[in-house]
JSON list of C-alpha atoms in Angstrom, two decimals:
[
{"chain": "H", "resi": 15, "resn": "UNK", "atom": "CA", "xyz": [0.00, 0.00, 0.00]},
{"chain": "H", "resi": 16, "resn": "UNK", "atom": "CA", "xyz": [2.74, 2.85, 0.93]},
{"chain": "H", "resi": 17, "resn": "UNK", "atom": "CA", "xyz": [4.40, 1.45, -2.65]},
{"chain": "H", "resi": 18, "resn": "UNK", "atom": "CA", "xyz": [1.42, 2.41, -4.49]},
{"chain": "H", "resi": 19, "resn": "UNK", "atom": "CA", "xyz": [0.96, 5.29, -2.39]},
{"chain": "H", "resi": 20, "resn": "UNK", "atom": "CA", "xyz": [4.63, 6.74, -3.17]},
{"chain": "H", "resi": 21, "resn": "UNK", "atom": "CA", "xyz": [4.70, 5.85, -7.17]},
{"chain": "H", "resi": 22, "resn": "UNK", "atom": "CA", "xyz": [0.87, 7.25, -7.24]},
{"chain": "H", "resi": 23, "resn": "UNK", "atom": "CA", "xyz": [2.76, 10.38, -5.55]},
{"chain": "H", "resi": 24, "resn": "UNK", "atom": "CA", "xyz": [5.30, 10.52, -8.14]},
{"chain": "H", "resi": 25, "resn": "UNK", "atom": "CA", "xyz": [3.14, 10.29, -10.91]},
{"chain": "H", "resi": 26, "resn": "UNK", "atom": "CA", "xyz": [1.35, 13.20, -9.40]},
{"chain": "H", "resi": 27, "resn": "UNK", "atom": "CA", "xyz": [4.69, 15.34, -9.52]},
{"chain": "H", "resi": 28, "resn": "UNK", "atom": "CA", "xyz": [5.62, 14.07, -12.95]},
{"chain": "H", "resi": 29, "resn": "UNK", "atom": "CA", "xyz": [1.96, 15.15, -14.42]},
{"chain": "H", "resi": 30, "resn": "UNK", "atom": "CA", "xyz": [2.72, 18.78, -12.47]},
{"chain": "H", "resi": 31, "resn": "UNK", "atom": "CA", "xyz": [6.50, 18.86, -13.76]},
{"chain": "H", "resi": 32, "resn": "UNK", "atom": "CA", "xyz": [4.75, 18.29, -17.35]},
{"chain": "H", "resi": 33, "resn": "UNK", "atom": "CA", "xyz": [2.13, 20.36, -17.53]},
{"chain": "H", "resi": 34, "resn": "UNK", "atom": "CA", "xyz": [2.79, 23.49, -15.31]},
{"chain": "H", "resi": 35, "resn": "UNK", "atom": "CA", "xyz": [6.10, 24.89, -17.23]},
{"chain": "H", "resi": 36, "resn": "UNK", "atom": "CA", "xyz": [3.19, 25.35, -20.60]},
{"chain": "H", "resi": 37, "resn": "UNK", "atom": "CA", "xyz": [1.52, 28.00, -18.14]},
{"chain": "H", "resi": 38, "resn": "UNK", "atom": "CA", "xyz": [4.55, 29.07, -16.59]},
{"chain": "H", "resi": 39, "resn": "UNK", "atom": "CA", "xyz": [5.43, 29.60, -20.25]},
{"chain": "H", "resi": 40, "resn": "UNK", "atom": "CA", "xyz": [2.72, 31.11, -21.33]},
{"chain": "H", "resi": 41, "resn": "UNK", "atom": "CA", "xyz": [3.24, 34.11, -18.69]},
{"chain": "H", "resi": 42, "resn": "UNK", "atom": "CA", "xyz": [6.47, 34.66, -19.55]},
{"chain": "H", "resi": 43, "resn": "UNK", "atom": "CA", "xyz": [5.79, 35.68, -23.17]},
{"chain": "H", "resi": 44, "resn": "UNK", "atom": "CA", "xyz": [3.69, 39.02, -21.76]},
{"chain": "H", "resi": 45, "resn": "UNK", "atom": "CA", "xyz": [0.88, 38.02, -23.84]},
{"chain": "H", "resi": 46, "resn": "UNK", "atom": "CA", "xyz": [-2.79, 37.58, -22.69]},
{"chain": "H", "resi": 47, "resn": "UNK", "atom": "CA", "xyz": [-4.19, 36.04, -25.42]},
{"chain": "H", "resi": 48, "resn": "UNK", "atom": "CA", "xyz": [-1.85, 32.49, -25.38]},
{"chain": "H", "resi": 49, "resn": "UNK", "atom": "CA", "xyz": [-2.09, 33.14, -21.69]},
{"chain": "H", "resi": 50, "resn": "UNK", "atom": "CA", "xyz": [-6.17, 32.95, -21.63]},
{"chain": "H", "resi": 51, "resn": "UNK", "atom": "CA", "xyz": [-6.08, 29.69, -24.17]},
{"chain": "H", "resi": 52, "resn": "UNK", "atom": "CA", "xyz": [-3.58, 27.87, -21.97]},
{"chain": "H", "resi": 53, "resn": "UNK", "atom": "CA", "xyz": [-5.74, 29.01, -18.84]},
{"chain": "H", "resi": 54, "resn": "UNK", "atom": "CA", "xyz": [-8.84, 27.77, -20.43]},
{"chain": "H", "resi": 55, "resn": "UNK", "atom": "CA", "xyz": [-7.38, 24.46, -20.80]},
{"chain": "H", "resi": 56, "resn": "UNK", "atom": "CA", "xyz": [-6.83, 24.43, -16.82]},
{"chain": "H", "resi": 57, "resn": "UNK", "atom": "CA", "xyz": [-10.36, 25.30, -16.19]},
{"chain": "H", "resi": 58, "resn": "UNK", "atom": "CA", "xyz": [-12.05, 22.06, -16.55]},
{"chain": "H", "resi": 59, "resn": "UNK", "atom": "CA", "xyz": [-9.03, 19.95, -14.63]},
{"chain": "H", "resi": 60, "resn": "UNK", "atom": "CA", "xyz": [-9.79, 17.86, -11.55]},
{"chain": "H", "resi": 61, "resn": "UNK", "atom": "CA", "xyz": [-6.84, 19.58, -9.15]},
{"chain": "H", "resi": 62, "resn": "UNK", "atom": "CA", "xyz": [-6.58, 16.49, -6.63]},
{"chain": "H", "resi": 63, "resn": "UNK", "atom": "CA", "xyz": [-6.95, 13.58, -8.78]},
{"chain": "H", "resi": 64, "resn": "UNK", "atom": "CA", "xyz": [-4.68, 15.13, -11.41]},
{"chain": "H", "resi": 65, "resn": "UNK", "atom": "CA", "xyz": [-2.12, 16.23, -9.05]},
{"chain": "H", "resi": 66, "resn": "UNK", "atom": "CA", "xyz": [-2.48, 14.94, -6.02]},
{"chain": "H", "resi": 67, "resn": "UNK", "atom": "CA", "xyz": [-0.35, 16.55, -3.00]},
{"chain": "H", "resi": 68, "resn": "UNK", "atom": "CA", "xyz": [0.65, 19.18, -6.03]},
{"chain": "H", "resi": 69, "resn": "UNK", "atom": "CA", "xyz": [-2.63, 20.50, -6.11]},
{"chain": "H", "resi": 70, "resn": "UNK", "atom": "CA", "xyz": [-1.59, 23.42, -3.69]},
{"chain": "H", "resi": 71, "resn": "UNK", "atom": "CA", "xyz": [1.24, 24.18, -5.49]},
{"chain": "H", "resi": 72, "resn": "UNK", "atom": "CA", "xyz": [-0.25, 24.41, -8.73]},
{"chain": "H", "resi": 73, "resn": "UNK", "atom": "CA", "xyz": [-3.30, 25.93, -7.85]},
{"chain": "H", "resi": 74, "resn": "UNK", "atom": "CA", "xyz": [-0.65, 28.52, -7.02]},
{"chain": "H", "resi": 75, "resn": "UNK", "atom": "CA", "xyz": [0.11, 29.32, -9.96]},
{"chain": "H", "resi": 76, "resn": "UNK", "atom": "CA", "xyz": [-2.93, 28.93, -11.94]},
{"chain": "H", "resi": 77, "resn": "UNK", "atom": "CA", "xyz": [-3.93, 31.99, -9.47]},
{"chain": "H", "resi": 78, "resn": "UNK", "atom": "CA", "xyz": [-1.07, 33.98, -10.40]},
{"chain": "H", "resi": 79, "resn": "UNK", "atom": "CA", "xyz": [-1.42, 33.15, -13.98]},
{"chain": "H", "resi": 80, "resn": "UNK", "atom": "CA", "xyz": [-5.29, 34.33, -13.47]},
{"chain": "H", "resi": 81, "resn": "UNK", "atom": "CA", "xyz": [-4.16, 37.78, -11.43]},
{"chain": "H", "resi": 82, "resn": "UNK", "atom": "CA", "xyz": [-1.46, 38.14, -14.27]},
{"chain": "H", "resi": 83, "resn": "UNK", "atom": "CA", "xyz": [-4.02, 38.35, -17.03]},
{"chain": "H", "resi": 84, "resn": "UNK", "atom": "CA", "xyz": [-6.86, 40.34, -15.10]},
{"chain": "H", "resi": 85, "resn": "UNK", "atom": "CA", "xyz": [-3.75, 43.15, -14.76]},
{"chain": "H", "resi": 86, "resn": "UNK", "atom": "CA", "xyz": [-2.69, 42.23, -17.93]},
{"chain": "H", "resi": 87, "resn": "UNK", "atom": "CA", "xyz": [-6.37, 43.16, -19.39]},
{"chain": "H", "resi": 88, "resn": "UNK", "atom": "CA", "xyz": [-6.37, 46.21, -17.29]},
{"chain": "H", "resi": 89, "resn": "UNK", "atom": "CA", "xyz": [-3.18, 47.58, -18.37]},
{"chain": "H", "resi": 90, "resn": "UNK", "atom": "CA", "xyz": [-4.09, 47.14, -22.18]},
{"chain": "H", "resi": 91, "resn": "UNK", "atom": "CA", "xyz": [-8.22, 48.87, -21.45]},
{"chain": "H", "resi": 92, "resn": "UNK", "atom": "CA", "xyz": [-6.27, 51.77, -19.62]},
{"chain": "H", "resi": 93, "resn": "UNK", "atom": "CA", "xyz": [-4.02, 52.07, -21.96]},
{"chain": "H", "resi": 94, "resn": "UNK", "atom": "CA", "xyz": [-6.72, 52.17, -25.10]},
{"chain": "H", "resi": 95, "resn": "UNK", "atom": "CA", "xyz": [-8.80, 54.68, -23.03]},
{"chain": "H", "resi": 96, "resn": "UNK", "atom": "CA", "xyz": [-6.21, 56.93, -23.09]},
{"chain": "H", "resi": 97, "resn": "UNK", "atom": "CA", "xyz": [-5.57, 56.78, -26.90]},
{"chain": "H", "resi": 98, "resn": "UNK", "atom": "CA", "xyz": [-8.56, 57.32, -27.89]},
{"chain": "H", "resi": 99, "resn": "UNK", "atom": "CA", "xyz": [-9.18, 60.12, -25.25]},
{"chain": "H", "resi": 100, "resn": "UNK", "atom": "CA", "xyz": [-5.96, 61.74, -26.76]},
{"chain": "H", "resi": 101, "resn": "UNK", "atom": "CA", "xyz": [-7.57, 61.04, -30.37]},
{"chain": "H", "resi": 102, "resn": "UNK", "atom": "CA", "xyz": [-10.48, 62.93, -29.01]},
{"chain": "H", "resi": 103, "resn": "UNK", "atom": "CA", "xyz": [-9.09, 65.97, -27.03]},
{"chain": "H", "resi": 104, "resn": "UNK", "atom": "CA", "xyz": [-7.16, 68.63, -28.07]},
{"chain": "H", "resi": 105, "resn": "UNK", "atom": "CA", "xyz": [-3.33, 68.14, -27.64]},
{"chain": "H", "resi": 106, "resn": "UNK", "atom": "CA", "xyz": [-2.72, 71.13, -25.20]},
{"chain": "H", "resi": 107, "resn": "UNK", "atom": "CA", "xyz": [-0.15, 70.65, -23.18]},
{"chain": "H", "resi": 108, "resn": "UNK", "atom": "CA", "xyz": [-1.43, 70.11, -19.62]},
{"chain": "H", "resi": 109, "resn": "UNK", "atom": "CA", "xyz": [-3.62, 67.62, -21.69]},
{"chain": "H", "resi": 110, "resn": "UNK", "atom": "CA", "xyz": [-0.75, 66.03, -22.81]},
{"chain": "H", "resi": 111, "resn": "UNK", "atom": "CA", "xyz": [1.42, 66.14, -19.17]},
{"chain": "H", "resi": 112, "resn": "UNK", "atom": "CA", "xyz": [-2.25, 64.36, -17.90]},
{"chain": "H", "resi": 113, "resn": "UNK", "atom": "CA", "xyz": [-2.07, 61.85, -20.77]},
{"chain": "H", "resi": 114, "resn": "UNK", "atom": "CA", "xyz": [1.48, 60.82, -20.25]},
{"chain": "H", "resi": 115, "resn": "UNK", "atom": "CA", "xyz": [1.56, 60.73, -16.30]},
{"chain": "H", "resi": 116, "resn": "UNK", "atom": "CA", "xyz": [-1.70, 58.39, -16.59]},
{"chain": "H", "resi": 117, "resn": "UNK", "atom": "CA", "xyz": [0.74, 56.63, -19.48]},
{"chain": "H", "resi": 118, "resn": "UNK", "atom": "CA", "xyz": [3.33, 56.48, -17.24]},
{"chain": "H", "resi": 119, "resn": "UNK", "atom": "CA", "xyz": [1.71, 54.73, -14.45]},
{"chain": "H", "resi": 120, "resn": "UNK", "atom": "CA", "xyz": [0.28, 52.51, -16.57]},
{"chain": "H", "resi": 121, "resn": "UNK", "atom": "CA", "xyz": [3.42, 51.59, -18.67]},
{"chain": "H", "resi": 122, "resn": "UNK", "atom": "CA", "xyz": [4.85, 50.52, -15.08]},
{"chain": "H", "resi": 123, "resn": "UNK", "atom": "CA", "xyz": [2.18, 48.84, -14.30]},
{"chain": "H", "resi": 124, "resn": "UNK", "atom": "CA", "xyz": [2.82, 46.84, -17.71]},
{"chain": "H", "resi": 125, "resn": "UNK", "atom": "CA", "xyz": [6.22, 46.40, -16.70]},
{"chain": "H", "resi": 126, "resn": "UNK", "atom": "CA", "xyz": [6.58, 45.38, -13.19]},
{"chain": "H", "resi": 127, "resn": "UNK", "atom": "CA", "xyz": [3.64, 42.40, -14.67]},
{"chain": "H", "resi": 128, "resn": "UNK", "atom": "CA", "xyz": [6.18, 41.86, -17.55]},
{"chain": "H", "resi": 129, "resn": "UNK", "atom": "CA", "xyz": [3.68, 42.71, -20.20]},
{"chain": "H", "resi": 130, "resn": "UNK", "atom": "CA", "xyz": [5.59, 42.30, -23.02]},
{"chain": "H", "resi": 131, "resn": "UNK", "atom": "CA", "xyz": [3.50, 45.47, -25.33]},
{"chain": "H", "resi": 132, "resn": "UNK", "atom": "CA", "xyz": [5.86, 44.48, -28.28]},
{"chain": "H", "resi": 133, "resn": "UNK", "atom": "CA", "xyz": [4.37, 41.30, -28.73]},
{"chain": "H", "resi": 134, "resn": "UNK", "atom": "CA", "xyz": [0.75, 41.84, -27.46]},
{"chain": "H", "resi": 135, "resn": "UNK", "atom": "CA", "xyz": [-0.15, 45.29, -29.16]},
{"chain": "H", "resi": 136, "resn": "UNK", "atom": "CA", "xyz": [2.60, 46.66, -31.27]},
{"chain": "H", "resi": 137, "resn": "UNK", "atom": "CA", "xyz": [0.32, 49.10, -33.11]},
{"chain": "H", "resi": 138, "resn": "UNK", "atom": "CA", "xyz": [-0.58, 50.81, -29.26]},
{"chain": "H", "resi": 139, "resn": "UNK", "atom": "CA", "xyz": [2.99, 50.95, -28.08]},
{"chain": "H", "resi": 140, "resn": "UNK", "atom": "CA", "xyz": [3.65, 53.11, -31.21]},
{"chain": "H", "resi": 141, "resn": "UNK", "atom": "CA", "xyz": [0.60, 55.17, -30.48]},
{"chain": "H", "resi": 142, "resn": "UNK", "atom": "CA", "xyz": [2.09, 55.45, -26.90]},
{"chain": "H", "resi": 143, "resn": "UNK", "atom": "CA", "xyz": [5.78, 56.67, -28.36]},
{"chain": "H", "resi": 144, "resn": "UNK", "atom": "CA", "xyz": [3.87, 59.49, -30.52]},
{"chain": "H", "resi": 145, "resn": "UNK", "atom": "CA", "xyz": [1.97, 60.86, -27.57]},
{"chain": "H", "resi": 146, "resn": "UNK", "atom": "CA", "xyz": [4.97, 60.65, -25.35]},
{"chain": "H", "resi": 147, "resn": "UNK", "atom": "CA", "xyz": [7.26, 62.38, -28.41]},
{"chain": "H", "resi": 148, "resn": "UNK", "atom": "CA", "xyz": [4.63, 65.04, -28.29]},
{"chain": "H", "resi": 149, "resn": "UNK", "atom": "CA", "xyz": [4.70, 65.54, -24.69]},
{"chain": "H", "resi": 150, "resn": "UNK", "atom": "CA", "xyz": [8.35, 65.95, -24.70]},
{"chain": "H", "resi": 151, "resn": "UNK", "atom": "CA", "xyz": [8.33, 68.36, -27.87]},
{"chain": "H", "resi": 152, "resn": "UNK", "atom": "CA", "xyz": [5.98, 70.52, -26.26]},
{"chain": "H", "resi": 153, "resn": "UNK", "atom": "CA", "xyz": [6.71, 70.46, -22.56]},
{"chain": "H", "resi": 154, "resn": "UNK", "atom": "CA", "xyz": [10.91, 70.68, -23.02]},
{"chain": "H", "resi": 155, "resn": "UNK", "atom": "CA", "xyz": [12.62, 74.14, -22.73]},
{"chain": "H", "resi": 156, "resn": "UNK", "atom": "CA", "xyz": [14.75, 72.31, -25.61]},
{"chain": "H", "resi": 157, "resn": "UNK", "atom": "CA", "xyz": [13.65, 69.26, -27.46]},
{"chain": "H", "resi": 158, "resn": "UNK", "atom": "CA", "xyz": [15.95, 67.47, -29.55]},
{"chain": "H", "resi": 159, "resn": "UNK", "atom": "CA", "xyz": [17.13, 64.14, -31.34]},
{"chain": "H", "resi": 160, "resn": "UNK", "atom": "CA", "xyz": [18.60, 62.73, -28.29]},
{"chain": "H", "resi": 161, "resn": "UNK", "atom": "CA", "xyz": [15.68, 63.44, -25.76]},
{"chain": "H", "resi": 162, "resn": "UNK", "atom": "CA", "xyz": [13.64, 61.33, -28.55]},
{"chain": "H", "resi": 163, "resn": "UNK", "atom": "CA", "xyz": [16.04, 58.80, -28.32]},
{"chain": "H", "resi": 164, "resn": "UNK", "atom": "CA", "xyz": [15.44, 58.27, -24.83]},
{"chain": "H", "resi": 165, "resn": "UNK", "atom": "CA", "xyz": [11.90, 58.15, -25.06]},
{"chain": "H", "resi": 166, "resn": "UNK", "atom": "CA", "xyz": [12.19, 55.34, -27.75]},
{"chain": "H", "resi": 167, "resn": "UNK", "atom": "CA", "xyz": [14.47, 53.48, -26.13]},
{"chain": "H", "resi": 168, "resn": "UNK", "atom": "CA", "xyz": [13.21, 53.71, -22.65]},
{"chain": "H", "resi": 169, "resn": "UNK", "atom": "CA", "xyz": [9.58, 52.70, -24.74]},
{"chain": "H", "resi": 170, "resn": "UNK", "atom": "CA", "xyz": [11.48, 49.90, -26.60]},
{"chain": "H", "resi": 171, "resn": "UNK", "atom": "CA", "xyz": [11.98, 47.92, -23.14]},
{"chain": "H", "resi": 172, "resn": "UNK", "atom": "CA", "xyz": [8.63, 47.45, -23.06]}
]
């Protein structure tokens, strides 16, 4: 009995050594959508009988995986509100220093969750770069190539 017990055990840690790393995986690319299909194949899983004394662990991470995509989703609504309210409003500059500190906190936001904004809206993060290039050409005593430079790059580590 404590034979079966143990290799039932370790069948339970090889099933969570084999299928955990795809959502582990899944959050490390920054991307919600393959994050929400390999999530949606966890939904419908028996925890205990498919991983036994695992199922803590892993229902770890399935919860961080979940609170990694509701951010995730967050991040990219906030973000879209605030391009189209820049498409909408005039670009004066206090509208513009209110667009880019709400951009700001929300680009952090993105990557202290390790969004990865390259890969999961490309098109946005541009939109992001013009507003923040327009911030910085109106609201610098000075603008020039290299503050621009910045701004990409510091975007471009998104």
């Amino acid at each position: 009995a404590q034979i079966q017990s143990e290799q039932q055990a370790t069948e339970n840690i090889k099933t969570a050594i084999r299928q955990v790393p795809r959502l582990q995986a899944a959050m490390g690319r920054g991307q919600p959508v393959p994050l929400e299909d390999e999530l949606l194949k966890w939904q419908d899983l028996a925890l205990p009988e498919t991983f036994g004394e695992c199922e803590g662990v892993v229902e770890a991470v399935i919860r961080l995986a979940k609170e990694r995509l509701l951010t995730w989703k967050g991040v990219e609504h906030t973000l879209h509100e605030i391009l189209r309210e820049h498409e909408r409003m005039p670009s004066t500059k206090k509208s513009l220093m209110d667009q880019c500190h709400r951009l700001f906190r929300t680009l952090k936001e993105a990557q202290l969750t390790k969004l990865n904004m390259h890969r999961s809206d490309p098109e946005g993060l541009e939109k992001v770069i013009r507003i923040l290039l327009s911030w910085q050409q109106q609201a610098m005593s000075h603008p020039n190539d290299v503050q621009a430079r910045i701004v990409r790059r510091v975007a471009n580590w998104l």
